[in-house]
Tab-separated table of C-alpha atoms and ligand atoms in Angstrom:
chain	number	residue	atom	x	y	z
A	281	MET	CA	-110.034	-37.171	-82.673
A	282	THR	CA	-113.603	-36.273	-83.452
A	283	SER	CA	-116.473	-35.131	-81.354
A	284	SER	CA	-119.151	-37.602	-80.365
A	285	SER	CA	-122.043	-37.499	-77.975
A	286	PRO	CA	-122.729	-40.447	-75.671
A	287	GLU	CA	-126.363	-41.205	-74.955
A	288	ALA	CA	-127.357	-38.815	-72.198
A	289	GLY	CA	-128.071	-40.411	-68.869
A	290	SER	CA	-127.803	-44.021	-70.037
A	291	LYS	CA	-126.042	-46.469	-67.758
A	292	PRO	CA	-124.165	-49.542	-68.899
A	293	ALA	CA	-126.497	-52.368	-67.975
A	294	VAL	CA	-124.720	-55.540	-66.993
A	295	GLU	CA	-126.291	-58.064	-64.672
A	296	LEU	CA	-124.091	-58.984	-61.731
A	297	PRO	CA	-124.104	-62.746	-61.111
A	298	GLU	CA	-126.415	-63.985	-58.372
A	299	ASN	CA	-124.810	-64.308	-54.964
A	300	THR	CA	-126.060	-67.840	-54.164
A	301	ASP	CA	-125.693	-69.724	-50.850
A	302	ASN	CA	-124.391	-66.493	-49.272
A	303	GLU	CA	-121.004	-67.228	-50.828
A	304	PRO	CA	-119.295	-64.134	-52.263
A	305	VAL	CA	-119.031	-64.185	-56.048
A	306	THR	CA	-115.441	-64.656	-57.217
A	307	TRP	CA	-114.371	-62.479	-60.142
A	308	ASP	CA	-111.155	-62.971	-62.060
A	309	VAL	CA	-110.335	-59.259	-61.847
A	310	VAL	CA	-112.007	-56.513	-59.839
A	311	VAL	CA	-111.041	-52.964	-60.795
A	312	ILE	CA	-111.586	-50.278	-58.162
A	313	GLY	CA	-112.316	-46.937	-59.838
A	314	ALA	CA	-113.814	-46.039	-63.224
A	315	GLY	CA	-111.468	-43.209	-64.202
A	316	PRO	CA	-109.118	-43.551	-67.198
A	317	ALA	CA	-106.829	-45.952	-65.299
A	318	GLY	CA	-109.670	-48.203	-64.160
A	319	ALA	CA	-111.506	-48.172	-67.493
A	320	SER	CA	-108.290	-49.080	-69.366
A	321	ALA	CA	-107.458	-51.816	-66.879
A	322	ALA	CA	-110.954	-53.285	-67.133
A	323	LEU	CA	-110.864	-53.174	-70.921
A	324	ALA	CA	-107.457	-54.887	-71.060
A	325	ALA	CA	-108.458	-57.618	-68.588
A	326	ALA	CA	-111.791	-58.213	-70.342
A	327	ARG	CA	-110.031	-58.429	-73.707
A	328	ALA	CA	-107.700	-61.009	-72.164
A	329	GLY	CA	-110.810	-63.131	-71.590
A	330	ARG	CA	-111.200	-62.504	-67.847
A	331	ARG	CA	-114.440	-61.992	-65.918
A	332	VAL	CA	-114.097	-58.389	-64.793
A	333	LEU	CA	-116.031	-56.196	-62.363
A	334	VAL	CA	-115.472	-52.436	-62.125
A	335	VAL	CA	-116.596	-50.784	-58.873
A	336	ASP	CA	-116.841	-47.001	-58.511
A	337	ARG	CA	-118.101	-45.134	-55.499
A	338	ALA	CA	-119.654	-42.506	-57.776
A	339	GLU	CA	-122.444	-42.869	-60.276
A	340	LEU	CA	-121.299	-42.140	-63.811
A	341	PRO	CA	-121.054	-39.572	-65.256
A	342	ARG	CA	-119.228	-38.024	-62.267
A	343	TYR	CA	-117.321	-34.736	-62.027
A	344	LYS	CA	-113.521	-34.899	-61.758
A	345	THR	CA	-111.317	-31.871	-61.051
A	346	CYS	CA	-109.188	-31.868	-64.198
A	347	GLY	CA	-108.327	-29.630	-67.131
A	348	GLY	CA	-109.299	-32.458	-69.457
A	349	GLY	CA	-106.293	-31.813	-71.699
A	350	ILE	CA	-105.625	-34.812	-73.934
A	351	ILE	CA	-102.105	-34.598	-75.321
A	352	GLY	CA	-100.579	-36.901	-77.940
A	353	PRO	CA	-99.464	-39.690	-75.569
A	354	ALA	CA	-102.969	-39.833	-74.068
A	355	LYS	CA	-104.581	-39.925	-77.499
A	356	GLY	CA	-102.137	-42.655	-78.512
A	357	ALA	CA	-103.028	-44.710	-75.431
A	358	LEU	CA	-106.770	-44.709	-76.070
A	359	PRO	CA	-108.248	-48.085	-76.961
A	360	PRO	CA	-108.139	-48.741	-80.724
A	361	GLY	CA	-111.272	-47.437	-82.380
A	362	PHE	CA	-112.336	-45.388	-79.335
A	363	GLU	CA	-113.479	-41.898	-80.338
A	364	PRO	CA	-113.357	-39.635	-77.277
A	365	PRO	CA	-116.103	-37.045	-76.827
A	366	VAL	CA	-114.051	-33.898	-77.498
A	367	GLU	CA	-115.233	-30.414	-76.493
A	368	ASP	CA	-112.545	-28.457	-78.331
A	369	LEU	CA	-109.379	-28.930	-80.385
A	370	VAL	CA	-106.524	-26.581	-79.588
A	371	ARG	CA	-104.201	-25.006	-82.153
A	372	GLU	CA	-103.245	-21.835	-80.326
A	373	VAL	CA	-101.433	-21.324	-77.050
A	374	GLU	CA	-101.272	-18.039	-75.196
A	375	PHE	CA	-98.234	-17.997	-72.909
A	376	THR	CA	-97.797	-15.517	-70.066
A	377	LEU	CA	-95.304	-15.219	-67.236
A	378	ARG	CA	-97.169	-14.161	-64.065
A	379	GLY	CA	-99.661	-12.409	-66.359
A	380	ARG	CA	-96.996	-10.530	-68.302
A	381	ARG	CA	-94.885	-11.022	-71.433
A	382	ARG	CA	-97.909	-12.365	-73.341
A	383	ARG	CA	-97.151	-14.290	-76.499
A	384	VAL	CA	-99.608	-16.248	-78.661
A	385	ARG	CA	-98.248	-19.111	-80.753
A	386	SER	CA	-100.222	-21.157	-83.239
A	387	SER	CA	-99.876	-24.454	-84.970
A	388	ARG	CA	-101.252	-25.751	-88.263
A	389	THR	CA	-102.115	-29.063	-86.627
A	390	THR	CA	-104.047	-29.897	-83.463
A	391	LEU	CA	-101.988	-29.669	-80.294
A	392	ILE	CA	-104.352	-30.724	-77.535
A	393	GLY	CA	-107.865	-32.166	-77.401
A	394	LEU	CA	-110.064	-30.964	-74.557
A	395	VAL	CA	-112.560	-33.292	-72.933
A	396	ASP	CA	-115.159	-33.021	-70.234
A	397	ARG	CA	-113.921	-35.674	-67.822
A	398	ALA	CA	-117.408	-36.765	-66.810
A	399	ARG	CA	-118.323	-37.616	-70.400
A	400	PHE	CA	-114.864	-38.925	-71.289
A	401	ASP	CA	-114.617	-41.297	-68.316
A	402	GLU	CA	-118.153	-42.553	-68.841
A	403	ALA	CA	-117.454	-43.267	-72.512
A	404	LEU	CA	-114.215	-45.096	-71.677
A	405	THR	CA	-115.970	-47.164	-69.035
A	406	ARG	CA	-118.684	-47.993	-71.514
A	407	ALA	CA	-115.988	-49.305	-73.881
A	408	ALA	CA	-114.874	-51.663	-71.087
A	409	VAL	CA	-118.481	-52.739	-70.500
A	410	ASP	CA	-118.898	-53.340	-74.231
A	411	ALA	CA	-115.842	-55.610	-74.021
A	412	GLY	CA	-117.613	-57.645	-71.313
A	413	ALA	CA	-116.773	-55.972	-67.976
A	414	ALA	CA	-119.556	-55.555	-65.424
A	415	LEU	CA	-120.006	-52.211	-63.696
A	416	CYS	CA	-121.141	-51.560	-60.150
A	417	GLU	CA	-121.501	-47.820	-59.573
A	418	GLY	CA	-122.424	-45.707	-56.580
A	419	VAL	CA	-120.724	-48.178	-54.192
A	420	ALA	CA	-117.344	-47.609	-52.537
A	421	VAL	CA	-114.833	-50.309	-51.693
A	422	SER	CA	-114.273	-49.855	-47.985
A	423	ARG	CA	-111.933	-52.741	-47.127
A	424	ILE	CA	-109.344	-54.873	-48.904
A	425	ALA	CA	-107.967	-58.120	-47.493
A	426	GLU	CA	-105.970	-60.874	-49.117
A	427	GLN	CA	-106.578	-64.451	-48.061
A	428	ASP	CA	-106.714	-68.007	-49.396
A	429	GLY	CA	-105.317	-67.233	-52.839
A	430	GLY	CA	-107.689	-64.361	-53.501
A	431	VAL	CA	-108.684	-60.849	-52.449
A	432	THR	CA	-111.792	-60.053	-50.442
A	433	LEU	CA	-113.314	-56.631	-50.977
A	434	THR	CA	-115.948	-55.228	-48.665
A	435	LEU	CA	-118.234	-52.732	-50.353
A	436	GLY	CA	-119.810	-49.741	-48.650
A	437	ASP	CA	-123.208	-51.439	-48.667
A	438	GLY	CA	-121.747	-54.371	-46.692
A	439	GLU	CA	-121.624	-56.752	-49.646
A	440	VAL	CA	-118.450	-58.787	-50.040
A	441	VAL	CA	-116.912	-59.674	-53.419
A	442	ARG	CA	-113.913	-61.858	-54.052
A	443	ALA	CA	-111.339	-61.537	-56.802
A	444	LEU	CA	-108.339	-63.488	-57.997
A	445	ALA	CA	-106.686	-60.161	-58.870
A	446	VAL	CA	-107.461	-56.509	-58.138
A	447	VAL	CA	-106.461	-53.326	-59.920
A	448	GLY	CA	-106.516	-50.323	-57.596
A	449	ALA	CA	-107.367	-47.338	-59.805
A	450	ASP	CA	-109.167	-45.282	-57.178
A	451	GLY	CA	-107.252	-42.060	-57.710
A	452	SER	CA	-104.985	-39.963	-55.522
A	453	ALA	CA	-107.314	-40.041	-52.490
A	454	GLY	CA	-108.200	-43.728	-52.778
A	455	ARG	CA	-107.548	-46.656	-50.447
A	456	THR	CA	-105.460	-48.934	-52.596
A	457	SER	CA	-102.261	-46.879	-52.587
A	458	ALA	CA	-102.149	-47.131	-48.772
A	459	TYR	CA	-102.924	-50.870	-48.963
A	460	VAL	CA	-100.054	-51.450	-51.397
A	461	GLY	CA	-97.750	-49.042	-49.510
A	462	VAL	CA	-97.154	-46.498	-52.278
A	463	THR	CA	-95.131	-43.551	-50.990
A	464	PHE	CA	-94.877	-40.122	-52.588
A	465	ASP	CA	-92.191	-37.475	-52.913
A	466	GLN	CA	-94.223	-34.727	-54.554
A	467	VAL	CA	-97.690	-33.571	-53.553
A	468	ASP	CA	-99.374	-30.663	-55.307
A	469	LEU	CA	-102.663	-28.887	-54.874
A	470	GLY	CA	-104.718	-28.186	-58.008
A	471	LEU	CA	-107.589	-25.708	-57.853
A	472	GLU	CA	-110.103	-25.197	-60.612
A	473	ALA	CA	-113.178	-23.157	-61.463
A	474	GLU	CA	-115.623	-24.130	-64.216
A	475	ILE	CA	-116.823	-20.768	-65.525
A	476	PRO	CA	-119.791	-20.529	-67.896
A	477	VAL	CA	-119.200	-17.516	-70.159
A	478	PRO	CA	-121.230	-15.588	-72.762
A	479	PRO	CA	-120.812	-16.520	-76.461
A	480	GLU	CA	-118.406	-13.648	-77.266
A	481	VAL	CA	-116.020	-14.717	-74.481
A	482	ALA	CA	-116.310	-18.387	-75.479
A	483	ALA	CA	-115.521	-17.396	-79.081
A	484	HIS	CA	-112.275	-15.703	-77.977
A	485	TRP	CA	-111.087	-18.932	-76.355
A	486	ARG	CA	-112.307	-21.435	-78.955
A	487	GLY	CA	-109.343	-23.510	-80.104
A	488	ARG	CA	-106.991	-21.650	-77.747
A	489	VAL	CA	-105.562	-22.363	-74.299
A	490	LEU	CA	-103.696	-20.126	-71.874
A	491	ILE	CA	-100.636	-21.265	-69.953
A	492	ASP	CA	-99.405	-18.839	-67.285
A	493	TRP	CA	-96.127	-19.640	-65.526
A	494	GLY	CA	-97.039	-18.768	-61.953
A	495	PRO	CA	-95.711	-16.721	-59.035
A	496	LEU	CA	-94.899	-19.667	-56.721
A	497	PRO	CA	-91.999	-22.015	-57.506
A	498	GLY	CA	-93.175	-24.786	-59.852
A	499	SER	CA	-96.667	-23.314	-60.223
A	500	TYR	CA	-98.617	-22.629	-63.357
A	501	GLY	CA	-102.154	-21.762	-64.346
A	502	TRP	CA	-104.350	-22.454	-67.352
A	503	VAL	CA	-107.529	-21.736	-69.231
A	504	PHE	CA	-108.904	-24.790	-71.041
A	505	PRO	CA	-112.119	-23.988	-72.953
A	506	LYS	CA	-115.000	-26.455	-73.218
A	507	GLY	CA	-117.503	-24.700	-75.486
A	508	ASP	CA	-119.457	-22.223	-73.362
A	509	THR	CA	-117.525	-23.077	-70.185
A	510	LEU	CA	-113.908	-22.249	-69.387
A	511	THR	CA	-111.924	-24.448	-67.028
A	512	VAL	CA	-109.556	-22.080	-65.222
A	513	GLY	CA	-107.070	-23.691	-62.874
A	514	VAL	CA	-103.747	-23.454	-61.079
A	515	ILE	CA	-101.400	-26.005	-59.569
A	516	CYS	CA	-98.731	-25.540	-56.901
A	517	ALA	CA	-96.782	-27.531	-54.356
A	518	ARG	CA	-99.015	-28.414	-51.396
A	519	GLY	CA	-98.739	-26.390	-48.201
A	520	GLN	CA	-99.410	-22.943	-49.702
A	521	GLY	CA	-103.209	-23.070	-49.704
A	522	GLU	CA	-103.877	-19.340	-49.329
A	523	ALA	CA	-101.234	-18.365	-51.914
A	524	THR	CA	-102.614	-20.985	-54.331
A	525	ARG	CA	-106.161	-19.655	-53.888
A	526	ALA	CA	-104.852	-16.091	-54.366
A	527	TYR	CA	-103.114	-17.150	-57.583
A	528	LEU	CA	-106.370	-18.575	-58.978
A	529	ARG	CA	-108.294	-15.456	-57.913
A	530	ASP	CA	-105.710	-13.187	-59.541
A	531	LEU	CA	-105.649	-15.236	-62.738
A	532	ILE	CA	-109.443	-15.129	-63.047
A	533	GLY	CA	-109.482	-11.382	-62.325
A	534	ARG	CA	-106.658	-10.603	-64.717
A	535	LEU	CA	-108.433	-12.453	-67.532
A	536	GLY	CA	-111.599	-10.393	-66.981
A	537	LEU	CA	-113.580	-13.448	-65.858
A	538	ALA	CA	-114.298	-12.379	-62.264
A	539	GLY	CA	-117.794	-11.192	-63.186
A	540	PHE	CA	-118.957	-14.673	-64.238
A	541	ARG	CA	-120.105	-17.035	-61.512
A	542	PRO	CA	-118.361	-20.445	-61.575
A	543	SER	CA	-120.679	-23.445	-61.815
A	544	ILE	CA	-118.139	-25.595	-59.940
A	545	GLU	CA	-115.107	-24.683	-57.807
A	546	SER	CA	-112.997	-27.580	-56.619
A	547	GLY	CA	-109.561	-28.698	-55.493
A	548	HIS	CA	-107.690	-31.960	-55.684
A	549	LEU	CA	-104.264	-33.213	-54.635
A	550	THR	CA	-101.955	-34.790	-57.174
A	551	ARG	CA	-99.170	-37.060	-55.925
A	552	CYS	CA	-96.058	-38.349	-57.656
A	553	ARG	CA	-94.661	-41.630	-56.429
A	554	LYS	CA	-91.219	-42.153	-54.958
A	555	GLU	CA	-89.196	-44.032	-57.498
A	556	SER	CA	-88.654	-46.898	-55.060
A	557	ALA	CA	-92.324	-47.219	-54.069
A	558	PRO	CA	-94.104	-50.535	-54.717
A	559	LEU	CA	-96.714	-50.910	-57.454
A	560	SER	CA	-98.275	-54.119	-56.187
A	561	ARG	CA	-98.851	-56.128	-53.075
A	562	GLY	CA	-99.699	-59.759	-53.684
A	563	ARG	CA	-102.707	-59.893	-55.984
A	564	VAL	CA	-103.395	-56.126	-55.829
A	565	LEU	CA	-101.794	-53.884	-58.487
A	566	VAL	CA	-102.131	-50.093	-58.510
A	567	ALA	CA	-102.380	-47.827	-61.571
A	568	GLY	CA	-102.838	-44.154	-62.459
A	569	ASP	CA	-103.083	-41.613	-59.641
A	570	ALA	CA	-103.425	-44.411	-57.079
A	571	ALA	CA	-99.894	-45.447	-58.037
A	572	GLY	CA	-98.624	-41.853	-58.029
A	573	LEU	CA	-98.000	-42.068	-61.769
A	574	LEU	CA	-98.147	-38.521	-63.073
A	575	GLU	CA	-95.879	-36.206	-65.023
A	576	PRO	CA	-94.071	-34.230	-62.268
A	577	TRP	CA	-93.688	-30.932	-64.147
A	578	THR	CA	-96.948	-30.545	-66.076
A	579	ARG	CA	-98.922	-32.848	-63.727
A	580	GLU	CA	-100.406	-34.430	-66.838
A	581	GLY	CA	-101.974	-37.662	-65.635
A	582	ILE	CA	-104.498	-38.919	-68.179
A	583	SER	CA	-101.886	-40.560	-70.417
A	584	TYR	CA	-100.187	-42.038	-67.341
A	585	ALA	CA	-103.539	-43.404	-66.149
A	586	LEU	CA	-104.413	-44.868	-69.559
A	587	ARG	CA	-100.993	-46.451	-70.076
A	588	SER	CA	-100.533	-47.825	-66.558
A	589	GLY	CA	-104.166	-48.944	-66.470
A	590	ARG	CA	-103.732	-51.031	-69.589
A	591	LEU	CA	-100.529	-52.608	-68.258
A	592	ALA	CA	-102.132	-53.264	-64.857
A	593	GLY	CA	-105.161	-54.876	-66.526
A	594	GLU	CA	-102.949	-57.145	-68.619
A	595	HIS	CA	-100.851	-58.164	-65.612
A	596	ALA	CA	-103.923	-58.632	-63.402
A	597	ALA	CA	-105.334	-60.956	-66.076
A	598	ARG	CA	-102.155	-63.008	-65.714
A	599	VAL	CA	-102.345	-62.964	-61.903
A	600	ALA	CA	-105.895	-64.347	-62.130
A	601	GLY	CA	-104.520	-67.376	-63.966
A	602	VAL	CA	-101.883	-68.462	-61.421
A	603	ALA	CA	-102.132	-70.080	-58.003
A	604	GLY	CA	-98.755	-69.838	-56.286
A	605	ASP	CA	-97.499	-66.781	-54.382
A	606	GLY	CA	-94.158	-66.999	-56.194
A	607	GLU	CA	-95.839	-66.711	-59.592
A	608	VAL	CA	-98.003	-63.828	-58.363
A	609	ASP	CA	-94.931	-61.987	-57.084
A	610	LYS	CA	-93.126	-62.583	-60.386
A	611	ILE	CA	-96.017	-60.988	-62.319
A	612	GLY	CA	-96.015	-58.038	-59.883
A	613	ALA	CA	-92.284	-57.609	-60.526
A	614	ASP	CA	-92.893	-57.746	-64.300
A	615	TYR	CA	-95.493	-54.992	-63.954
A	616	HIS	CA	-93.016	-52.875	-61.995
A	617	THR	CA	-90.329	-53.409	-64.631
A	618	ASP	CA	-92.688	-52.437	-67.460
A	619	ILE	CA	-93.827	-49.267	-65.675
A	620	ASP	CA	-90.290	-48.298	-64.742
A	621	ALA	CA	-89.024	-48.651	-68.314
A	622	THR	CA	-91.781	-46.427	-69.694
A	623	LEU	CA	-93.540	-44.078	-67.274
A	624	GLY	CA	-90.754	-44.274	-64.685
A	625	ARG	CA	-88.258	-43.050	-67.260
A	626	GLU	CA	-90.556	-40.186	-68.238
A	627	MET	CA	-91.120	-39.229	-64.592
A	628	ARG	CA	-87.372	-39.035	-64.002
A	629	ALA	CA	-87.088	-36.540	-66.867
A	630	GLY	CA	-90.125	-34.600	-65.607
A	631	ARG	CA	-88.540	-34.208	-62.168
A	632	ILE	CA	-85.409	-32.731	-63.735
A	633	LEU	CA	-87.463	-30.277	-65.795
A	634	LEU	CA	-89.567	-29.285	-62.803
A	635	GLY	CA	-86.333	-28.441	-60.959
A	636	VAL	CA	-85.173	-26.237	-63.840
A	637	PHE	CA	-88.604	-24.596	-64.105
A	638	GLU	CA	-88.698	-23.874	-60.357
A	639	ARG	CA	-85.405	-22.002	-60.584
A	640	HIS	CA	-85.693	-20.431	-64.031
A	641	PRO	CA	-89.365	-19.855	-65.002
A	642	ALA	CA	-88.530	-16.780	-67.090
A	643	MET	CA	-85.937	-18.695	-69.083
A	644	LEU	CA	-88.405	-21.499	-69.838
A	645	HIS	CA	-91.079	-18.966	-70.781
A	646	SER	CA	-88.717	-17.258	-73.220
A	647	ALA	CA	-87.566	-20.564	-74.668
A	648	VAL	CA	-91.072	-21.890	-75.339
A	649	ALA	CA	-92.882	-18.651	-76.182
A	650	ASN	CA	-90.179	-16.760	-78.098
A	651	LEU	CA	-87.680	-19.177	-79.604
A	652	PRO	CA	-88.807	-21.073	-82.737
A	653	GLN	CA	-86.872	-24.160	-81.563
A	654	GLY	CA	-88.543	-24.006	-78.134
A	655	TRP	CA	-92.019	-23.727	-79.661
A	656	ARG	CA	-91.181	-26.622	-81.996
A	657	VAL	CA	-90.130	-28.780	-79.041
A	658	PHE	CA	-93.308	-27.841	-77.145
A	659	ARG	CA	-95.418	-28.905	-80.147
A	660	LYS	CA	-93.535	-32.154	-80.565
A	661	VAL	CA	-93.965	-33.063	-76.888
A	662	VAL	CA	-97.680	-32.266	-76.662
A	663	GLN	CA	-98.342	-34.043	-79.942
A	664	GLY	CA	-96.486	-37.115	-78.675
A	665	ARG	CA	-93.770	-36.993	-81.344
A	666	THR	CA	-91.059	-36.936	-78.682
A	667	THR	CA	-90.824	-37.106	-74.896
A	668	PHE	CA	-88.986	-35.101	-72.257
A	669	ALA	CA	-86.979	-38.253	-71.533
A	670	ASP	CA	-85.838	-38.537	-75.181
A	671	LEU	CA	-85.009	-34.827	-75.304
A	672	LEU	CA	-82.921	-34.914	-72.144
A	673	GLU	CA	-80.764	-37.650	-73.584
A	674	ARG	CA	-79.615	-35.344	-76.383
A	675	PRO	CA	-76.138	-33.817	-75.908
A	676	ALA	CA	-77.449	-30.256	-76.437
A	677	ALA	CA	-80.034	-30.712	-73.682
A	678	ARG	CA	-77.395	-32.107	-71.351
A	679	ARG	CA	-75.294	-28.995	-71.912
A	680	VAL	CA	-78.281	-26.730	-71.080
A	681	MET	CA	-78.923	-28.765	-67.914
A	682	GLU	CA	-75.311	-28.315	-66.884
A	683	LEU	CA	-75.548	-24.558	-67.455
A	684	THR	CA	-78.754	-24.322	-65.397
A	685	GLY	CA	-77.213	-26.285	-62.549
A	686	LYS	CA	-79.036	-29.600	-63.001
B	788	FAD	C1	-106.529	-29.522	-61.131
B	788	FAD	C2	-106.086	-30.684	-61.967
B	788	FAD	C3	-106.029	-30.557	-63.348
B	788	FAD	C4	-105.580	-31.628	-64.134
B	788	FAD	N1	-105.566	-31.470	-65.486
B	788	FAD	C5	-105.129	-32.477	-66.261
B	788	FAD	C6	-105.121	-32.351	-67.672
B	788	FAD	O1	-105.540	-31.342	-68.242
B	788	FAD	N2	-104.635	-33.394	-68.413
B	788	FAD	C7	-104.173	-34.527	-67.822
B	788	FAD	O2	-103.707	-35.414	-68.533
B	788	FAD	N3	-104.213	-34.689	-66.486
B	788	FAD	C8	-104.692	-33.716	-65.683
B	788	FAD	N4	-104.769	-33.890	-64.338
B	788	FAD	C9	-104.429	-35.203	-63.768
B	788	FAD	C10	-105.577	-36.201	-64.011
B	788	FAD	O3	-106.812	-35.628	-63.604
B	788	FAD	C11	-105.359	-37.492	-63.233
B	788	FAD	O4	-104.020	-37.886	-63.351
B	788	FAD	C12	-106.266	-38.598	-63.739
B	788	FAD	O5	-107.614	-38.293	-63.474
B	788	FAD	C13	-105.942	-39.932	-63.069
B	788	FAD	O6	-106.879	-40.903	-63.466
B	788	FAD	P1	-107.188	-42.151	-62.547
B	788	FAD	O7	-108.072	-43.042	-63.335
B	788	FAD	O8	-105.941	-42.695	-61.977
B	788	FAD	O9	-107.985	-41.561	-61.276
B	788	FAD	P2	-109.352	-40.758	-61.211
B	788	FAD	O10	-109.662	-40.104	-62.479
B	788	FAD	O11	-109.253	-39.904	-59.982
B	788	FAD	O12	-110.464	-41.890	-60.961
B	788	FAD	C14	-110.536	-42.565	-59.728
B	788	FAD	C15	-111.924	-43.172	-59.594
B	788	FAD	O13	-111.943	-43.992	-58.412
B	788	FAD	C16	-113.174	-43.816	-57.744
B	788	FAD	N5	-112.962	-44.183	-56.341
B	788	FAD	C17	-112.216	-43.519	-55.413
B	788	FAD	N6	-112.249	-44.189	-54.249
B	788	FAD	C18	-113.023	-45.284	-54.442
B	788	FAD	C19	-113.439	-46.362	-53.600
B	788	FAD	N7	-113.047	-46.457	-52.318
B	788	FAD	N8	-114.232	-47.314	-54.132
B	788	FAD	C20	-114.624	-47.243	-55.425
B	788	FAD	N9	-114.276	-46.249	-56.258
B	788	FAD	C21	-113.469	-45.292	-55.777
B	788	FAD	C22	-113.511	-42.341	-57.972
B	788	FAD	O14	-114.897	-42.092	-57.834
B	788	FAD	C23	-113.031	-42.118	-59.403
B	788	FAD	O15	-114.057	-42.338	-60.351
B	788	FAD	C24	-105.216	-32.848	-63.529
B	788	FAD	C25	-105.300	-32.987	-62.139
B	788	FAD	C26	-105.737	-31.922	-61.362
B	788	FAD	C27	-105.848	-32.098	-59.872
């Protein structure tokens, strides 16, 4: 990964076709949302030769509450030849357990790339536009209805567009998951502060992240540096708002950052899907956060968004080419099968590890921060050389799970 700088303030310029005779324009594929899931879906559908429109309610670049950590699987899922704009490359991890038992581990090779999501998402969307997708930004999709072998989308400005297939990639608070009927069995609240810091503080964090295993079951906090700004965040199961805010306050205070005024403070829910939840309804497929596809333990979602977005875009391109409901349903089932075999398998492993972490945070801290084998496993997972799912299939891991009651 190398650093690159997209042209500041430029917008992809693609002419939308004229809406003649007051008839809505019919697109092959409309993608709702220009995050990593939507951009990947649009790119895949455009590369399959489809006429694609991406609609986002925000104007790009737009802020997204996110650490911006790009681990190996996310890097591996980027479009070929795409160079993400990277703010920092991480080789050192500082681990703490509720602020104590500090241990710094380093690696000879890059562990995590850190991106500013506004720049990253804009660059990814531009790659989709370069592949032929049109972009309509600053307009929300307010209504979805399926009729007459297509999908009708009503935009916030009252305009209506039609599509032969739709990818819902409108994030965890979007409309498409409700339309498709996605249900969730894990909802977490993530809080973050973007803290501009003086050069000497930025220098301390360059190339280094902090991971603090937190005081609430399943919680953890982080510092992800982006040059002269530190992203400090925490994540916890929903329903403990005050305790989650207190954790972030304590973390910032403990790190000596309380004296610097955050430029942005924000919160966002992350949601993991129930295993049985649908991923499509008729001609509408969901991807990324809209589908509840997210790693349950780490709540890493960029690789899930990129991977599911690409699959959704490819399947939506197929849906756009068929007429009968039976064929559409078959493609939806294929999409479900593909997701289940890949991301579904990884989510099952993540749920198991979250359970262990909730009950034994100190044990996991010691394993990762102190044991050479644990640190090696951590490196292999974040670099994408193995997965939690692969690890849990090993006999030794099964024995540990048995001992920890899983
Ligand atoms: C605090 C926090 C920290 C995180 N840190 C990391 C991390 O370090 N690494 C990692 O891998 N993951 C992280 N995640 C998860 C990651 O941010 C998400 O999984 C990822 O952004 C999902 O991408 P997406 O494309 O599905 O959705 P999003 O990135 O949310 O994009 C959805 C898009 O849809 C648009 N939209 C919404 N509604 C509409 C509408 N009605 N019409 C049109 N457009 C609409 C939005 O404007 C937005 O652009 C973090 C999450 C949180 C909450």
